[in-house]
Tab-separated table of C-alpha atoms in Angstrom:
chain	number	residue	atom	x	y	z
A	1	UNK	CA	1.037	10.239	-28.353
A	2	UNK	CA	-2.626	10.566	-29.330
A	3	UNK	CA	-5.324	11.471	-26.827
A	4	UNK	CA	-6.897	8.051	-27.184
A	5	UNK	CA	-3.553	6.388	-26.545
A	6	UNK	CA	-2.805	8.539	-23.557
A	7	UNK	CA	-6.172	7.854	-21.917
A	8	UNK	CA	-6.830	4.468	-23.521
A	9	UNK	CA	-6.794	2.521	-20.257
A	10	UNK	CA	-8.911	4.996	-18.318
A	11	UNK	CA	-12.282	3.214	-18.630
A	12	UNK	CA	-10.896	-0.116	-17.417
A	13	UNK	CA	-8.978	1.561	-14.612
A	14	UNK	CA	-12.052	3.452	-13.415
A	15	UNK	CA	-14.216	0.313	-13.488
A	16	UNK	CA	-11.726	-1.741	-11.513
A	17	UNK	CA	-11.085	1.114	-9.094
A	18	UNK	CA	-14.818	1.550	-8.453
A	19	UNK	CA	-15.168	-2.115	-7.474
A	20	UNK	CA	-12.090	-1.955	-5.254
A	21	UNK	CA	-13.344	1.196	-3.546
A	22	UNK	CA	-16.771	-0.337	-2.874
A	23	UNK	CA	-15.254	-3.467	-1.357
A	24	UNK	CA	-12.571	-1.587	0.546
A	25	UNK	CA	-14.784	1.117	2.006
A	26	UNK	CA	-17.431	-1.443	2.872
A	27	UNK	CA	-14.900	-3.450	4.876
A	28	UNK	CA	-13.443	-0.339	6.488
A	29	UNK	CA	-16.863	0.878	7.609
A	30	UNK	CA	-17.791	-2.566	8.923
A	31	UNK	CA	-14.453	-2.943	10.698
A	32	UNK	CA	-13.656	-5.804	13.041
A	33	UNK	CA	-13.334	-9.311	11.672
A	34	UNK	CA	-14.518	-8.367	8.168
A	35	UNK	CA	-11.776	-5.765	7.788
A	36	UNK	CA	-9.178	-8.055	9.343
A	37	UNK	CA	-10.026	-10.852	6.905
A	38	UNK	CA	-9.865	-8.562	3.874
A	39	UNK	CA	-6.507	-7.112	4.877
A	40	UNK	CA	-5.080	-10.561	5.655
A	41	UNK	CA	-6.258	-11.865	2.284
A	42	UNK	CA	-4.724	-8.899	0.464
A	43	UNK	CA	-1.441	-9.410	2.313
A	44	UNK	CA	-1.405	-13.071	1.306
A	45	UNK	CA	-2.050	-12.264	-2.352
A	46	UNK	CA	0.679	-9.633	-2.377
A	47	UNK	CA	3.135	-12.096	-0.882
A	48	UNK	CA	2.144	-14.574	-3.599
A	49	UNK	CA	2.800	-11.921	-6.250
A	50	UNK	CA	6.137	-10.980	-4.677
A	51	UNK	CA	7.365	-14.582	-4.563
A	52	UNK	CA	6.360	-15.168	-8.188
A	53	UNK	CA	8.184	-12.021	-9.288
A	54	UNK	CA	11.433	-12.703	-7.449
A	55	UNK	CA	11.558	-16.479	-7.949
A	56	UNK	CA	9.306	-17.524	-10.863
A	57	UNK	CA	10.178	-21.196	-10.417
A	58	UNK	CA	9.004	-21.334	-6.800
A	59	UNK	CA	5.303	-21.618	-7.604
A	60	UNK	CA	4.425	-24.027	-4.803
A	61	UNK	CA	6.464	-22.029	-2.302
A	62	UNK	CA	4.670	-18.829	-3.395
A	63	UNK	CA	1.306	-20.345	-2.491
A	64	UNK	CA	2.582	-21.715	0.809
A	65	UNK	CA	4.135	-18.393	1.807
A	66	UNK	CA	0.951	-16.556	0.850
A	67	UNK	CA	-1.116	-18.821	3.099
A	68	UNK	CA	1.392	-18.450	5.909
A	69	UNK	CA	1.364	-14.652	5.618
A	70	UNK	CA	-2.431	-14.560	5.619
A	71	UNK	CA	-2.605	-16.651	8.767
A	72	UNK	CA	0.164	-14.675	10.464
A	73	UNK	CA	-1.423	-11.263	9.864
A	74	UNK	CA	-4.906	-12.510	10.671
A	75	UNK	CA	-3.662	-13.958	13.954
A	76	UNK	CA	-1.235	-11.248	15.052
A	77	UNK	CA	-3.897	-8.565	15.369
A	78	UNK	CA	-5.500	-10.485	18.242
A	79	UNK	CA	-2.254	-10.875	20.186
A	80	UNK	CA	-0.236	-8.530	22.425
A	81	UNK	CA	2.435	-6.613	20.519
A	82	UNK	CA	5.337	-8.577	22.008
A	83	UNK	CA	3.844	-11.755	20.514
A	84	UNK	CA	2.461	-10.170	17.346
A	85	UNK	CA	5.687	-8.856	15.859
A	86	UNK	CA	7.629	-12.148	15.911
A	87	UNK	CA	4.660	-13.816	14.218
A	88	UNK	CA	4.551	-11.101	11.562
A	89	UNK	CA	8.264	-11.456	10.803
A	90	UNK	CA	8.331	-15.283	10.868
A	91	UNK	CA	6.871	-15.836	7.353
A	92	UNK	CA	9.628	-13.681	5.839
A	93	UNK	CA	12.255	-15.843	7.556
A	94	UNK	CA	10.558	-18.963	6.217
A	95	UNK	CA	10.756	-17.441	2.752
A	96	UNK	CA	14.548	-17.329	2.970
A	97	UNK	CA	14.617	-21.112	3.146
A	98	UNK	CA	11.893	-21.631	0.554
A	99	UNK	CA	13.168	-19.503	-2.338
A	100	UNK	CA	16.244	-20.232	-4.418
A	101	UNK	CA	16.933	-16.674	-5.587
A	102	UNK	CA	16.462	-13.116	-4.363
A	103	UNK	CA	15.602	-14.555	-0.951
A	104	UNK	CA	16.864	-11.632	1.135
A	105	UNK	CA	15.114	-9.077	-1.006
A	106	UNK	CA	11.949	-11.136	-0.719
A	107	UNK	CA	12.282	-11.406	3.053
A	108	UNK	CA	12.734	-7.652	3.513
A	109	UNK	CA	9.813	-6.709	1.302
A	110	UNK	CA	7.578	-9.446	2.667
A	111	UNK	CA	8.224	-8.258	6.222
A	112	UNK	CA	7.201	-4.758	5.131
A	113	UNK	CA	3.970	-6.143	3.641
A	114	UNK	CA	2.977	-8.079	6.760
A	115	UNK	CA	3.836	-5.188	9.078
A	116	UNK	CA	1.878	-2.783	6.888
A	117	UNK	CA	-1.152	-5.062	6.961
A	118	UNK	CA	-0.920	-5.209	10.735
A	119	UNK	CA	-0.581	-1.399	10.814
A	120	UNK	CA	-3.814	-0.958	8.871
A	121	UNK	CA	-5.754	-3.284	11.156
A	122	UNK	CA	-4.277	-1.671	14.268
A	123	UNK	CA	-5.156	1.779	12.994
A	124	UNK	CA	-8.765	0.838	12.266
A	125	UNK	CA	-9.126	-0.848	15.664
A	126	UNK	CA	-7.211	1.676	17.726
A	127	UNK	CA	-7.986	5.027	16.086
A	128	UNK	CA	-11.379	4.403	14.554
A	129	UNK	CA	-13.164	4.768	11.245
A	130	UNK	CA	-12.507	8.465	10.666
A	131	UNK	CA	-8.741	8.136	10.802
A	132	UNK	CA	-8.742	5.070	8.611
A	133	UNK	CA	-10.776	7.018	6.055
A	134	UNK	CA	-8.260	9.869	6.345
A	135	UNK	CA	-5.394	7.524	5.484
A	136	UNK	CA	-7.243	5.972	2.564
A	137	UNK	CA	-8.399	9.308	1.140
A	138	UNK	CA	-4.917	10.809	1.362
A	139	UNK	CA	-3.511	7.860	-0.605
A	140	UNK	CA	-6.368	7.833	-3.124
A	141	UNK	CA	-6.111	11.593	-3.661
A	142	UNK	CA	-2.353	11.263	-4.132
A	143	UNK	CA	-2.773	8.513	-6.684
A	144	UNK	CA	-5.627	10.140	-8.623
A	145	UNK	CA	-4.099	13.608	-8.722
A	146	UNK	CA	-0.718	12.186	-9.671
A	147	UNK	CA	-2.209	10.080	-12.472
A	148	UNK	CA	-4.221	12.871	-14.081
A	149	UNK	CA	-1.586	15.592	-13.617
A	150	UNK	CA	1.136	13.330	-14.948
A	151	UNK	CA	-0.949	12.371	-17.981
A	152	UNK	CA	-2.102	15.928	-18.659
A	153	UNK	CA	1.085	17.908	-18.042
A	154	UNK	CA	3.941	15.425	-18.314
A	155	UNK	CA	7.281	17.156	-17.893
A	156	UNK	CA	10.486	16.124	-16.126
A	157	UNK	CA	10.573	12.650	-14.639
A	158	UNK	CA	10.708	12.161	-10.881
A	159	UNK	CA	12.869	9.014	-10.817
A	160	UNK	CA	13.280	7.999	-14.474
A	161	UNK	CA	15.600	5.057	-13.869
A	162	UNK	CA	13.185	3.393	-11.455
A	163	UNK	CA	9.726	4.591	-12.433
A	164	UNK	CA	9.814	6.122	-15.936
A	165	UNK	CA	6.145	7.188	-15.895
A	166	UNK	CA	6.338	9.280	-12.734
A	167	UNK	CA	6.747	13.005	-13.301
A	168	UNK	CA	7.380	15.950	-11.028
A	169	UNK	CA	4.013	17.376	-12.063
A	170	UNK	CA	2.212	14.239	-10.922
A	171	UNK	CA	4.266	13.959	-7.751
A	172	UNK	CA	3.658	17.557	-6.684
A	173	UNK	CA	-0.028	17.269	-7.606
A	174	UNK	CA	-0.228	14.313	-5.253
A	175	UNK	CA	1.213	16.389	-2.415
A	176	UNK	CA	-1.240	19.195	-3.112
A	177	UNK	CA	-4.183	16.801	-3.166
A	178	UNK	CA	-3.053	15.255	0.132
A	179	UNK	CA	-2.851	18.735	1.667
A	180	UNK	CA	-6.429	19.424	0.564
A	181	UNK	CA	-7.632	16.172	2.141
A	182	UNK	CA	-5.665	16.934	5.302
A	183	UNK	CA	-7.175	20.430	5.451
A	184	UNK	CA	-10.678	19.010	5.184
A	185	UNK	CA	-10.099	16.613	8.066
A	186	UNK	CA	-8.349	19.337	10.064
A	187	UNK	CA	-11.449	21.527	9.818
A	188	UNK	CA	-13.896	18.709	10.543
A	189	UNK	CA	-11.945	17.307	13.489
A	190	UNK	CA	-10.701	20.583	14.918
A	191	UNK	CA	-7.124	19.361	14.580
A	192	UNK	CA	-4.032	21.525	14.211
A	193	UNK	CA	-2.141	22.479	11.065
A	194	UNK	CA	0.153	19.577	11.817
A	195	UNK	CA	-2.433	17.259	10.277
A	196	UNK	CA	-1.955	18.929	6.891
A	197	UNK	CA	1.803	18.494	7.120
A	198	UNK	CA	1.447	14.867	8.183
A	199	UNK	CA	-0.960	14.293	5.283
A	200	UNK	CA	1.679	15.500	2.826
A	201	UNK	CA	4.286	13.288	4.503
A	202	UNK	CA	1.919	10.315	4.223
A	203	UNK	CA	1.440	11.176	0.553
A	204	UNK	CA	5.191	11.119	0.001
A	205	UNK	CA	5.470	7.815	1.855
A	206	UNK	CA	2.797	6.377	-0.462
A	207	UNK	CA	4.734	7.596	-3.494
A	208	UNK	CA	7.932	6.048	-2.173
A	209	UNK	CA	6.053	2.783	-1.663
A	210	UNK	CA	5.022	2.884	-5.305
A	211	UNK	CA	8.578	3.618	-6.370
A	212	UNK	CA	9.941	0.763	-4.232
A	213	UNK	CA	7.539	-1.668	-5.875
A	214	UNK	CA	8.478	-0.285	-9.312
A	215	UNK	CA	12.137	-0.868	-8.481
A	216	UNK	CA	11.453	-4.505	-7.636
A	217	UNK	CA	9.495	-5.043	-10.856
A	218	UNK	CA	12.218	-3.346	-12.877
A	219	UNK	CA	14.863	-5.496	-11.201
A	220	UNK	CA	12.831	-8.625	-11.962
A	221	UNK	CA	12.033	-7.515	-15.504
A	222	UNK	CA	8.227	-7.592	-15.214
A	223	UNK	CA	5.639	-4.942	-16.032
A	224	UNK	CA	2.968	-5.834	-13.467
A	225	UNK	CA	2.952	-7.811	-10.230
A	226	UNK	CA	0.143	-9.965	-11.658
A	227	UNK	CA	-3.045	-9.624	-13.698
A	228	UNK	CA	-5.489	-9.903	-10.806
A	229	UNK	CA	-6.940	-6.377	-11.285
A	230	UNK	CA	-7.822	-5.346	-14.858
A	231	UNK	CA	-6.218	-2.040	-15.779
A	232	UNK	CA	-4.098	-1.954	-12.639
A	233	UNK	CA	-2.056	-5.150	-12.672
A	234	UNK	CA	-1.804	-6.866	-9.319
A	235	UNK	CA	-2.568	-6.035	-5.720
A	236	UNK	CA	1.014	-4.875	-5.193
A	237	UNK	CA	0.570	-2.455	-8.076
A	238	UNK	CA	-2.615	-1.058	-6.588
A	239	UNK	CA	-1.939	-1.136	-2.832
A	240	UNK	CA	1.803	-0.517	-2.617
A	241	UNK	CA	1.204	3.124	-1.741
A	242	UNK	CA	-1.457	2.397	0.875
A	243	UNK	CA	0.716	-0.203	2.571
A	244	UNK	CA	3.715	2.132	2.652
A	245	UNK	CA	1.550	4.915	4.045
A	246	UNK	CA	0.154	2.632	6.751
A	247	UNK	CA	3.652	1.514	7.694
A	248	UNK	CA	4.785	5.146	7.854
A	249	UNK	CA	1.910	6.016	10.184
A	250	UNK	CA	2.698	3.014	12.386
A	251	UNK	CA	6.302	4.170	12.752
A	252	UNK	CA	5.599	7.894	13.256
A	253	UNK	CA	2.285	8.115	15.118
A	254	UNK	CA	3.942	8.489	18.506
A	255	UNK	CA	6.080	11.335	17.184
A	256	UNK	CA	3.408	13.244	15.226
A	257	UNK	CA	0.332	12.472	17.316
A	258	UNK	CA	-1.591	11.479	14.177
A	259	UNK	CA	-3.664	9.472	14.230
A	260	UNK	CA	-4.497	9.647	17.939
A	261	UNK	CA	-5.414	6.451	19.740
A	262	UNK	CA	-9.148	6.323	20.338
A	263	UNK	CA	-10.258	6.179	23.961
A	264	UNK	CA	-13.752	4.666	24.324
């Protein structure tokens, strides 16, 4: 493959990524309602993409489920946990009755999307800006390092049957980049070495999220979740890793102690 072919999509990817980063970091810094609305909107769009992938004929249902997911995530964050979780799961159950094919796969993945969106909002609200930036930078570093190392070095594939483009060089580069980010936050925050280890675990969770989304696309026979983001595909293609990382943190925070809950 020529150099131009190998890096041919780089300019478009960088341009789209720059816009996404500006919007995303702006919302993260602002926090509160602005961040909640952005996350809820992203969740809704990902649910729309998922429904279209798994049941292409259910176009009206895809829109309805997207709206329902947006409302559910945007509402759940303001409710106690015992009320929030049933509301977050409910749209996935509705999807079972709305789709004519792949309904259980849709329900499982949709539930993961809504819970991950809730995890991101809860983390920003409960742990603060710094820890939300830590999560985002770990995932971004994983993705960037993996992309460039994979393109530059190639080598054996990580999971060739599911994600043919992923290599061991890119995967391990992602872990190394996450460790560097974790080390930086460890020094700045005076945290223990455990933060570096958790950062690598979060990196791996993000990679697994990407692989899970690749498996769904491969099963459905599509290349991208949608064409919403030039050079990247859809929101699922771009944020699968971040959502998986957020869900991982939600499930393991009590065990690892990272991120800590902020006490004002």
